[in-house]
Short mmCIF file of C-alpha atoms in Angstrom, two decimals:
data_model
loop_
_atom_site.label_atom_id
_atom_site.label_comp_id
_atom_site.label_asym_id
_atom_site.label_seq_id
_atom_site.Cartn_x
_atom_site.Cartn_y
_atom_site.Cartn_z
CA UNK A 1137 0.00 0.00 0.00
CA UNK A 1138 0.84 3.81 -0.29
CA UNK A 1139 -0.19 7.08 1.12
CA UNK A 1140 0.06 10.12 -0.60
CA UNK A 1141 2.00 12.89 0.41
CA UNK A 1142 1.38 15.36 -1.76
CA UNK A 1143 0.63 16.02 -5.30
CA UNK A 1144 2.85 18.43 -6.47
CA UNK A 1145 3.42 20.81 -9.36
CA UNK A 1146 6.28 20.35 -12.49
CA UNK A 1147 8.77 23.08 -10.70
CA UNK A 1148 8.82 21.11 -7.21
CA UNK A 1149 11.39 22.72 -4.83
CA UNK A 1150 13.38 19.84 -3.64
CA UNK A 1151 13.87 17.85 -7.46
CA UNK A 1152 15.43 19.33 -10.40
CA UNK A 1153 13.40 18.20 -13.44
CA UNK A 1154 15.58 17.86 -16.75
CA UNK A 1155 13.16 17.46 -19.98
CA UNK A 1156 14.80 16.88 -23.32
CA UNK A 1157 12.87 16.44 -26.30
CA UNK A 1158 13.46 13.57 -28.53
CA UNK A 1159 12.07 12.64 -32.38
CA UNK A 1160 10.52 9.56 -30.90
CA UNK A 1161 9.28 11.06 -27.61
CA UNK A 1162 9.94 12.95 -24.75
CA UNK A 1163 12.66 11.56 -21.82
CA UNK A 1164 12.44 13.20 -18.63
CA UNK A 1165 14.95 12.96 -15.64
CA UNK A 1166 14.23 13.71 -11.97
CA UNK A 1167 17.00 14.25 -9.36
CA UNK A 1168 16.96 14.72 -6.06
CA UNK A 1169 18.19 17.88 -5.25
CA UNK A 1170 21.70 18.01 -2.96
CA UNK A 1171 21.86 18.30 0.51
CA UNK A 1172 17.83 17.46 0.69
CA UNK A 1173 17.30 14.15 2.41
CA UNK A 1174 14.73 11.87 0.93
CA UNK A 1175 12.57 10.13 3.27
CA UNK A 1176 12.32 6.61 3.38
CA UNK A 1177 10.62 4.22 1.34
CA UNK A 1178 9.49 7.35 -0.80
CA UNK A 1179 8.41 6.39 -4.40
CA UNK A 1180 7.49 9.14 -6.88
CA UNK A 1181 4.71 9.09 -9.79
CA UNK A 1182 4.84 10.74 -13.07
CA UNK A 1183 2.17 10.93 -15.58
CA UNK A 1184 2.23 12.75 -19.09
CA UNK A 1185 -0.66 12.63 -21.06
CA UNK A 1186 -2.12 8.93 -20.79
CA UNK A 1187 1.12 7.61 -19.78
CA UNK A 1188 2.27 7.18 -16.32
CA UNK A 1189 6.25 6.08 -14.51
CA UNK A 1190 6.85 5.37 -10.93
CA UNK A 1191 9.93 4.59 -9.07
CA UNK A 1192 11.82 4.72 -5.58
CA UNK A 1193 12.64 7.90 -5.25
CA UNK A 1194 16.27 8.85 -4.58
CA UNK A 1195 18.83 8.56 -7.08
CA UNK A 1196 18.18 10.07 -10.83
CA UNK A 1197 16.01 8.18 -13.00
CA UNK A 1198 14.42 8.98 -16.42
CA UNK A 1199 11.29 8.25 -17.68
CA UNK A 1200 10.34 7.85 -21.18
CA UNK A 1201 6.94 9.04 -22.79
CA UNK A 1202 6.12 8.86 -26.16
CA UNK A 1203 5.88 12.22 -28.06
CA UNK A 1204 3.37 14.48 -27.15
CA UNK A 1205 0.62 15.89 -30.02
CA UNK A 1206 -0.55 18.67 -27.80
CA UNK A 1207 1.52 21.60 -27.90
CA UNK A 1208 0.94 22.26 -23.73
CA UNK A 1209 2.40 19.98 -22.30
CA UNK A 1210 2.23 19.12 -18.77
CA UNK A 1211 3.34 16.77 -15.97
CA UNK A 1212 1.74 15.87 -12.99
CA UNK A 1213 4.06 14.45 -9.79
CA UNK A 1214 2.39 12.30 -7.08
CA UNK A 1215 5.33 11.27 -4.21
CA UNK A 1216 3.94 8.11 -2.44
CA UNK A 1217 5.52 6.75 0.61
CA UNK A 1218 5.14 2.87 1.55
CA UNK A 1219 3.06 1.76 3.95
CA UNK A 1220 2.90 -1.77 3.59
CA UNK A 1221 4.16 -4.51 1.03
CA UNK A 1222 3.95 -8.74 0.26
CA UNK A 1223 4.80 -10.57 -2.12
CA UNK A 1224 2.47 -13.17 -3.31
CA UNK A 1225 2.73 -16.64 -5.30
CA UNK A 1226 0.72 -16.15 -8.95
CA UNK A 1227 0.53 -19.82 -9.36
CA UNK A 1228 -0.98 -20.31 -6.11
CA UNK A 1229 -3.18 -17.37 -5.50
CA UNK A 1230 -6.05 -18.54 -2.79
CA UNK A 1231 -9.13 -19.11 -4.78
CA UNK A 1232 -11.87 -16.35 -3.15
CA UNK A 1233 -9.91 -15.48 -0.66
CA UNK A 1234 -8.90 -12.32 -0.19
CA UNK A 1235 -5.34 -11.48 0.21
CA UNK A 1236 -4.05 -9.07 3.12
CA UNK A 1237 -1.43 -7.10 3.19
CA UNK A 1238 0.30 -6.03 5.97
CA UNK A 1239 0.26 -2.23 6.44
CA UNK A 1240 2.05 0.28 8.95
CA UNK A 1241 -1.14 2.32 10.06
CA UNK A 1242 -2.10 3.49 13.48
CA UNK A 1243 -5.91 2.41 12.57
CA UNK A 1244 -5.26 -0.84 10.32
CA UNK A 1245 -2.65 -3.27 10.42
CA UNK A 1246 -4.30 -5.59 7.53
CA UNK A 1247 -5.30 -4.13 4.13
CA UNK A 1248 -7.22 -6.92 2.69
CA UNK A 1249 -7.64 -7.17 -1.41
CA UNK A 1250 -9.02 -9.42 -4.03
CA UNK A 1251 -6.42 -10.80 -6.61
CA UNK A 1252 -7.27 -12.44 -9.68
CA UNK A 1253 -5.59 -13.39 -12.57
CA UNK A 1254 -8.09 -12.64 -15.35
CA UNK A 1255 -5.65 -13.84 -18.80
CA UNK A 1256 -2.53 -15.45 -18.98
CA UNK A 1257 -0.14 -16.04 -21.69
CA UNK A 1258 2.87 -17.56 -19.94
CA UNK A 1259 3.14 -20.84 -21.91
CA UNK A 1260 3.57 -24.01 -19.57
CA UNK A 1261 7.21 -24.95 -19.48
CA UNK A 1262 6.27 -28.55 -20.98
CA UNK A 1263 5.08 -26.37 -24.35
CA UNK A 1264 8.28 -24.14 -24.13
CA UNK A 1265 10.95 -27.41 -23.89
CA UNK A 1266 8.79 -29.02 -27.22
CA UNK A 1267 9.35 -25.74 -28.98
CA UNK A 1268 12.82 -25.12 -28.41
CA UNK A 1269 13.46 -28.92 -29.00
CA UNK A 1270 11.94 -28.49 -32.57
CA UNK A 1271 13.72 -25.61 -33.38
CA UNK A 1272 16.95 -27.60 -31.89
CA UNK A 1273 15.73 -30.38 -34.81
CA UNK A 1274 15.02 -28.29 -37.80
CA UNK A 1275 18.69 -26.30 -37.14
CA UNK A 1276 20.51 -29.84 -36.76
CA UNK A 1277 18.54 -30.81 -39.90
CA UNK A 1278 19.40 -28.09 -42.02
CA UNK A 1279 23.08 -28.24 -40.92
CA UNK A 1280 23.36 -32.18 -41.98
CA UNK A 1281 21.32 -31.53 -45.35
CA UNK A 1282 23.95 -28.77 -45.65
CA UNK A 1283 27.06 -31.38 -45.09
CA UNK A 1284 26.02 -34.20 -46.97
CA UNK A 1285 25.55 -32.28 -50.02
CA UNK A 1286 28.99 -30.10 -49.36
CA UNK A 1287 26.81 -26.97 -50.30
CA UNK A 1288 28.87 -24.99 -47.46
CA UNK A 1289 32.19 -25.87 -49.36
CA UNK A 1290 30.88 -25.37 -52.70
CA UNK A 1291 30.27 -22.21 -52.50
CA UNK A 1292 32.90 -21.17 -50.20
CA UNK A 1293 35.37 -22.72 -53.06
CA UNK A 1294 33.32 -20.26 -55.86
CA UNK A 1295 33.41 -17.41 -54.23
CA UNK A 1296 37.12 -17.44 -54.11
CA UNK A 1297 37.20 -18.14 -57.80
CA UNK A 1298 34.53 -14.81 -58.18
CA UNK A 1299 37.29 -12.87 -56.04
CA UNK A 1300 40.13 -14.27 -57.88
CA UNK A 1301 39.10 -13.76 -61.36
CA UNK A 1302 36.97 -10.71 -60.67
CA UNK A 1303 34.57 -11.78 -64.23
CA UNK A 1304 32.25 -8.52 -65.60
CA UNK A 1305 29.18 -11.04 -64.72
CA UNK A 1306 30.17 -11.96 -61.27
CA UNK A 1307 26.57 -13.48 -61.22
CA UNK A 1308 26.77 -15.69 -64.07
CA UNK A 1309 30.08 -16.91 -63.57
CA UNK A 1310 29.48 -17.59 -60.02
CA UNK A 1311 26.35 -20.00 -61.33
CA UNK A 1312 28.65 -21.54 -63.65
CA UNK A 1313 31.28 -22.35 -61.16
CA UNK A 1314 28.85 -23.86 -58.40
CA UNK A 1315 27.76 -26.14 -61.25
CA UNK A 1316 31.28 -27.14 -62.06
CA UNK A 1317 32.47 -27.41 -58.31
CA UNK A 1318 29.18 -29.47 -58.67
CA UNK A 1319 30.01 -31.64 -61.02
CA UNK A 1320 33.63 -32.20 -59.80
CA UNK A 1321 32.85 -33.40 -56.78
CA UNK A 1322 30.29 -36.23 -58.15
CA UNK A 1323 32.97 -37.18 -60.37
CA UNK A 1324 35.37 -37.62 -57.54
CA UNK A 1325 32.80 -39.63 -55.49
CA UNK A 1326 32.52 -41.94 -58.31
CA UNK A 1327 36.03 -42.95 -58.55
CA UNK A 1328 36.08 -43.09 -54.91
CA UNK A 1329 33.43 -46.01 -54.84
CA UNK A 1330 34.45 -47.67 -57.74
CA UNK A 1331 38.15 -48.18 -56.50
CA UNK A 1332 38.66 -52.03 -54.82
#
């Protein structure tokens, strides 16, 4: 949980907001001004046009909004300080139960809320092994197609005819030589299997 503790105008006293315009959008950076002690567990909010950041408060940070049609442009800060926090299991959320959340209130110690997830797309990690193991199989299959017809080597050894004789019709001749590489290597197979 968070309390409010104040909503405050662009030109706060205690930050020093740096805006820079970009072509794709708008980055903004808010320091904490020097010597000015941040309280703790402080978070801050910004929100420019539909868009809204937060983050702990404290140490620069720069938030990134896309660009801005409206030629008044304004920013609104919220500062937030925590009240209360838990972290909860998504795979095991209680079914209609709600879930409380410890809080650091003089008049509640228990801020009870419903959590539900309402779509997932996290695929199961059964689905994710099958999928990388068939992309595993269709790269080991294209790299043995690849060996057993020497296509690698082929073209390897006519490109470095291209570069040596440098022909006006790079294109053609480079056809021509994969097709004699080609025909080279057959040739040289078939002595190899007829020999005793």
């Amino acid at each position: 949980g968070f309390k409010t503790f104040a909503t405050l105008p662009i030109f706060a006293s205690f930050r020093h907001v740096f805006c820079q315009a970009l072509m794709a959008g708008m980055e903004i950076r808010i320091d904490s001004v020097e010597g000015q002690a941040t309280p703790k567990d402080t978070f801050v909010s910004m929100r420019v046009g539909d868009y809204q950041k937060q983050s702990r408060f404290g140490s620069a940070k720069t938030y990134r909004f896309p660009q801005m049609e409206d030629e008044h442009r304004f920013a609104r800060i919220e500062v937030f300080h925590r009240i209360g926090h838990l972290t909860v299991n998504l795979d095991n959320l209680p079914a209609n139960e709600p879930v409380e959340v410890p809080v650091d209130l003089p008049e509640l110690k228990l801020l009870p809320m419903k959590l539900a997830i309402l779509s997932d797309t996290v695929e199961p990690k059964t689905d994710q092994k099958a999928k990388q193991q068939k992309a595993k199989n269709k790269v080991d299959a294209a790299q043995k197609y690849l060996a057993e017809h020497h296509v690698e080597e082929v073209i390897a050894d006519a490109i470095r005819e291209v570069i040596h004789e440098k022909p006006s019709d790079p294109h053609a001749f480079l056809s021509a030589q994969i097709l004699k590489l080609q025909r080279n290597k057959q040739r040289c197979k078939r002595r190899c299997l007829s020999c005793p």
